[in-house]
Coordinates of C-alpha atoms (C1' of nucleotides) in Angstrom, one line a residue:
Chain A
M247 CA 35.7 52.6 130.0
M248 CA 37.5 50.0 127.6
M249 CA 39.6 51.0 124.5
Q250 CA 39.2 48.9 121.1
A251 CA 42.6 48.4 121.6
E252 CA 42.0 46.6 124.7
A253 CA 38.9 44.7 124.1
Q254 CA 40.9 43.0 121.4
F255 CA 43.9 42.2 123.3
R256 CA 41.2 39.3 125.3
I257 CA 39.6 38.2 121.9
G258 CA 40.4 34.2 121.3
E259 CA 42.0 31.8 123.4
E260 CA 45.2 32.0 121.9
G261 CA 45.0 35.9 122.1
L262 CA 45.9 38.1 119.3
S263 CA 45.7 36.6 115.6
E264 CA 49.4 35.7 114.3
E265 CA 48.8 38.2 111.6
V266 CA 48.6 41.3 114.1
L267 CA 51.6 40.2 116.4
V268 CA 53.7 39.8 113.1
Q269 CA 52.4 43.5 112.7
M270 CA 53.4 44.8 116.1
A271 CA 56.5 42.9 116.2
E272 CA 57.3 44.7 112.8
S273 CA 56.6 47.9 114.5
F274 CA 58.5 47.4 117.7
K275 CA 61.4 46.0 115.5
A276 CA 61.2 49.6 113.4
L277 CA 61.9 51.1 117.0
S278 CA 64.4 48.8 118.5
D279 CA 67.7 50.4 116.5
P280 CA 69.7 53.2 118.8
T281 CA 70.5 55.3 115.3
R282 CA 66.1 55.0 114.0
L283 CA 65.2 56.1 118.1
Q284 CA 67.7 59.3 117.9
I285 CA 66.1 60.2 114.7
L286 CA 63.2 60.1 116.1
A287 CA 64.2 61.3 119.1
L288 CA 64.9 64.5 116.6
L289 CA 61.7 64.4 114.8
F290 CA 60.2 64.5 118.9
T291 CA 61.1 68.6 118.5
G292 CA 59.8 69.2 115.1
E293 CA 60.3 68.3 111.6
H294 CA 63.8 68.1 110.0
A295 CA 65.3 67.3 106.4
V296 CA 67.4 63.9 105.9
G297 CA 70.7 66.3 105.5
D298 CA 69.7 67.3 108.8
L299 CA 69.3 64.4 110.7
A300 CA 72.3 62.7 109.0
D301 CA 73.9 66.3 109.7
H302 CA 73.3 65.4 113.9
L303 CA 73.9 61.8 113.6
D304 CA 76.9 59.6 113.4
V305 CA 76.1 57.7 109.9
S306 CA 76.2 58.1 106.9
Q307 CA 73.4 59.7 104.5
S308 CA 72.5 56.7 102.9
A309 CA 71.9 54.5 106.5
V310 CA 70.0 57.7 107.5
S311 CA 67.8 57.3 104.1
H312 CA 67.6 53.5 104.5
Q313 CA 66.8 53.5 108.2
L314 CA 63.8 56.3 106.9
R315 CA 63.1 54.1 104.3
I316 CA 62.2 51.6 107.4
L317 CA 60.2 54.3 109.7
R318 CA 58.4 55.2 106.8
A319 CA 57.1 51.8 105.9
L320 CA 55.4 51.6 109.4
D321 CA 53.9 54.6 109.2
I322 CA 56.1 56.0 112.2
V323 CA 57.0 59.2 110.0
R324 CA 55.1 61.4 107.6
Y325 CA 57.4 63.3 104.8
H326 CA 56.9 65.8 102.5
K327 CA 59.2 67.1 99.7
E328 CA 59.8 71.1 99.5
G329 CA 62.3 71.5 96.7
R330 CA 65.1 69.4 96.5
E331 CA 64.7 68.4 100.2
V332 CA 62.6 65.7 102.4
Y333 CA 61.2 66.9 105.6
Y334 CA 60.4 64.0 108.0
S335 CA 58.0 64.5 110.6
L336 CA 56.7 61.8 113.5
A337 CA 53.1 59.9 112.0
D338 CA 50.9 60.7 114.4
D339 CA 50.5 60.8 118.9
H340 CA 50.3 56.9 119.3
V341 CA 54.0 57.3 118.2
R342 CA 54.6 60.2 121.1
D343 CA 53.1 58.0 123.5
I344 CA 54.9 55.1 122.6
L345 CA 58.5 56.3 122.6
L346 CA 57.6 58.1 126.1
R347 CA 56.0 55.4 127.7
T348 CA 59.3 53.3 127.2
L349 CA 61.4 56.4 128.5
E350 CA 59.2 55.7 131.5
H351 CA 59.6 52.7 132.1
I352 CA 63.9 53.0 131.5
L353 CA 63.7 56.1 133.9
D354 CA 61.7 53.5 136.6
D355 CA 65.0 52.3 138.3
Chain B
M297 CA 51.3 69.3 133.0
M298 CA 54.5 67.6 131.5
M299 CA 55.7 64.6 132.4
Q300 CA 59.4 64.2 133.5
A301 CA 59.1 61.8 130.7
E302 CA 58.3 64.5 128.3
A303 CA 60.8 67.0 130.0
Q304 CA 63.6 64.5 129.5
F305 CA 62.9 64.3 125.6
R306 CA 63.9 67.6 125.5
I307 CA 67.0 67.6 126.4
G308 CA 69.9 68.2 125.1
E309 CA 71.2 69.4 121.6
E310 CA 71.3 66.0 120.3
G311 CA 67.8 64.9 122.5
L312 CA 68.5 61.7 124.7
S313 CA 72.2 59.8 125.5
E314 CA 73.2 57.4 123.4
E315 CA 73.2 55.9 126.7
V316 CA 69.4 55.6 127.2
L317 CA 68.8 55.5 123.4
V318 CA 70.2 52.0 123.6
Q319 CA 68.3 51.3 126.7
M320 CA 65.1 52.2 124.8
A321 CA 65.9 50.2 121.6
E322 CA 67.1 47.0 123.7
S323 CA 63.6 47.4 125.5
F324 CA 61.8 48.0 121.7
K325 CA 63.9 44.9 120.8
A326 CA 62.2 42.4 123.5
L327 CA 59.0 43.1 122.0
S328 CA 59.7 43.0 118.5
D329 CA 59.2 39.2 118.1
P330 CA 55.8 37.5 117.5
T331 CA 56.9 34.5 119.8
R332 CA 57.9 37.1 122.8
L333 CA 54.1 38.8 121.7
Q334 CA 52.7 35.8 121.8
I335 CA 54.2 35.2 125.3
L336 CA 53.5 38.9 126.6
A337 CA 50.0 38.8 125.3
L338 CA 49.0 35.1 127.0
L339 CA 50.5 37.0 130.4
F340 CA 48.4 40.2 129.5
T341 CA 45.1 38.1 131.3
G342 CA 47.2 36.6 134.0
E343 CA 49.9 35.1 134.9
H344 CA 50.9 31.6 133.2
A345 CA 53.6 28.7 134.1
V346 CA 56.4 28.1 131.3
G347 CA 55.1 24.7 130.2
D348 CA 51.1 26.4 129.7
L349 CA 53.0 28.7 128.0
A350 CA 54.8 26.4 125.4
D351 CA 51.9 24.3 125.6
H352 CA 50.0 27.4 123.8
L353 CA 53.2 28.4 121.1
D354 CA 54.4 26.7 118.2
V355 CA 58.1 26.6 119.7
S356 CA 59.9 24.2 121.8
Q357 CA 60.1 24.7 126.4
S358 CA 63.6 25.3 125.7
A359 CA 62.8 27.9 123.2
V360 CA 60.1 29.8 125.2
S361 CA 62.7 29.5 129.0
H362 CA 65.0 31.7 126.0
Q363 CA 62.4 34.5 125.4
L364 CA 61.5 34.9 128.8
R365 CA 65.2 35.1 129.7
I366 CA 64.9 38.6 127.6
L367 CA 62.1 39.8 129.0
R368 CA 63.0 39.3 132.3
A369 CA 66.6 40.5 131.8
L370 CA 64.6 44.1 130.3
D371 CA 62.0 43.9 133.4
I372 CA 59.6 43.3 130.9
V373 CA 58.0 39.8 133.1
R374 CA 57.9 38.8 136.7
Y375 CA 58.4 35.7 137.6
H376 CA 57.8 33.7 141.1
K377 CA 58.5 30.0 141.8
E378 CA 56.1 27.4 143.5
G379 CA 56.8 24.2 143.6
R380 CA 59.1 23.2 140.4
E381 CA 57.0 25.2 138.7
V382 CA 57.6 29.2 137.2
Y383 CA 54.6 31.7 137.2
Y384 CA 55.3 34.6 135.1
S385 CA 53.1 37.9 134.4
L386 CA 53.7 41.7 133.1
A387 CA 56.3 43.6 134.9
D388 CA 53.9 47.0 135.2
D389 CA 51.3 48.7 133.5
H390 CA 53.9 50.8 131.7
V391 CA 54.3 47.1 129.3
R392 CA 50.6 47.1 129.0
D393 CA 50.5 51.0 127.9
I394 CA 53.3 50.5 125.3
L395 CA 51.2 47.0 124.1
L396 CA 48.6 48.6 124.1
R397 CA 49.3 51.7 122.2
T398 CA 51.1 49.6 119.5
L399 CA 48.3 47.6 118.6
E400 CA 46.3 50.9 118.3
H401 CA 48.5 52.0 116.1
I402 CA 48.7 48.8 114.1
L403 CA 44.6 48.7 114.1
D404 CA 44.4 52.6 112.9
D405 CA 44.5 51.6 108.9
Chain C
dT179 C1' 67.6 7.6 147.7
dG180 C1' 66.0 7.0 142.7
dA181 C1' 62.8 8.8 139.5
dA182 C1' 60.0 12.1 136.7
dT183 C1' 58.5 16.1 136.1
dA184 C1' 59.5 21.5 135.1
dT185 C1' 62.6 24.9 134.3
dA186 C1' 66.9 26.8 132.5
dT187 C1' 71.2 26.9 129.9
dG188 C1' 75.1 26.3 126.0
dA189 C1' 76.4 25.1 121.6
dA190 C1' 75.1 25.1 116.7
dC191 C1' 73.3 27.2 112.5
dA192 C1' 70.2 29.2 109.1
dC193 C1' 68.1 33.8 108.9
dT194 C1' 68.0 39.1 109.2
dT195 C1' 70.1 42.9 109.7
dA196 C1' 72.9 48.1 109.9
dT197 C1' 75.9 49.6 107.6
dT198 C1' 79.2 51.5 104.0
dC199 C1' 80.1 52.5 98.9
dA200 C1' 79.0 53.1 94.7
dT201 C1' 75.5 55.0 91.7
dA202 C1' 70.9 56.5 90.6
dT203 C1' 66.9 59.7 90.3
dA204 C1' 65.4 64.7 91.5
dT205 C1' 65.6 69.6 92.1
dA206 C1' 67.4 73.9 91.5
dT207 C1' 70.8 76.8 89.9
dA208 C1' 74.8 79.8 86.9
Chain D
dT208 C1' 72.1 73.0 79.4
dA209 C1' 75.6 71.6 82.3
dT210 C1' 76.8 71.9 87.3
dA211 C1' 75.8 71.2 91.8
dT212 C1' 73.3 69.7 95.6
dA213 C1' 69.8 66.5 98.1
dT214 C1' 68.0 62.1 98.8
dA215 C1' 67.3 56.9 97.8
dT216 C1' 68.6 52.2 96.3
dG217 C1' 71.2 48.0 95.6
dA218 C1' 74.8 45.2 96.2
dA219 C1' 78.2 43.7 99.8
dT220 C1' 79.3 42.4 104.4
dA221 C1' 80.2 41.9 109.1
dA222 C1' 77.3 41.3 113.7
dG223 C1' 73.1 39.9 115.3
dT224 C1' 69.2 37.1 116.8
dG225 C1' 65.9 32.7 117.1
dT226 C1' 65.7 28.8 117.2
dT227 C1' 66.6 22.9 118.2
dC228 C1' 69.4 19.7 119.9
dA229 C1' 71.6 18.0 124.1
dT230 C1' 72.4 18.5 128.9
dA231 C1' 72.4 21.0 133.3
dT232 C1' 69.3 22.3 137.7
dA233 C1' 65.9 22.6 140.7
dT234 C1' 61.9 19.6 142.8
dT235 C1' 58.8 16.5 143.5
dC236 C1' 57.2 12.0 145.2
dA237 C1' 57.2 6.9 145.1

DNA sequence: TGAATATATGAACACTTATTCATATATATA
DNA sequence: TATATATATGAATAAGTGTTCATATATTCA
């Protein structure tokens, strides 16, 4: 059975619309930084507050917030507030799948 | 059954090693440009020579070669020469999967 | 061999990005 | 209310990126 996405990939002589390609590029760009990937690796095991993330990384809390903003904008992470803390988690299973496939791709040497 | 990659994602308190995260980031970076994605969308339907790719894109042949070099370096595309033409194609199914998952992610709005 | 064609490469440049620092906003607590 | 804590934001800056232009390399064919 052909998935919707696979069907879409074949639409049109030039392939996907410029708009969709730009959106895909933006999503991949959001995953293309080691700091953001480290954040996602931490979130892979469950939700974490911003400060907790910052404690596990080598960058400032400010940098973590900036990166979370990027991940948020692309629906890669969700968040909810509890008191003055903000807990982040992975947005959906697509994100999990994409991370795992890419890890497999890396490990296949 | 837990995949190897999934198991790997949980290894260690800090998650994945810095080296693996950097490699993943490089792979995603290779996918994070509209021109390169358009190349991959064309290759999704089968192999294409460099000039053929350039004819379908809005950038110079030089730019296409530069981008193919990046995709080659990360094992995202394969190639073989036939006479003076060089035919490129997608390297493996991980690449197909990653592209499709991301497209699904985009289309889920 | 010489000309034409296909692809690759290096330099230069405009544009983008990840970080820190300083500070703002929001919430809890004494 | 005043203070402390958690997070977010804007400005500045150093480093990285995608493109074109010019040119090199490789292959075919007259």
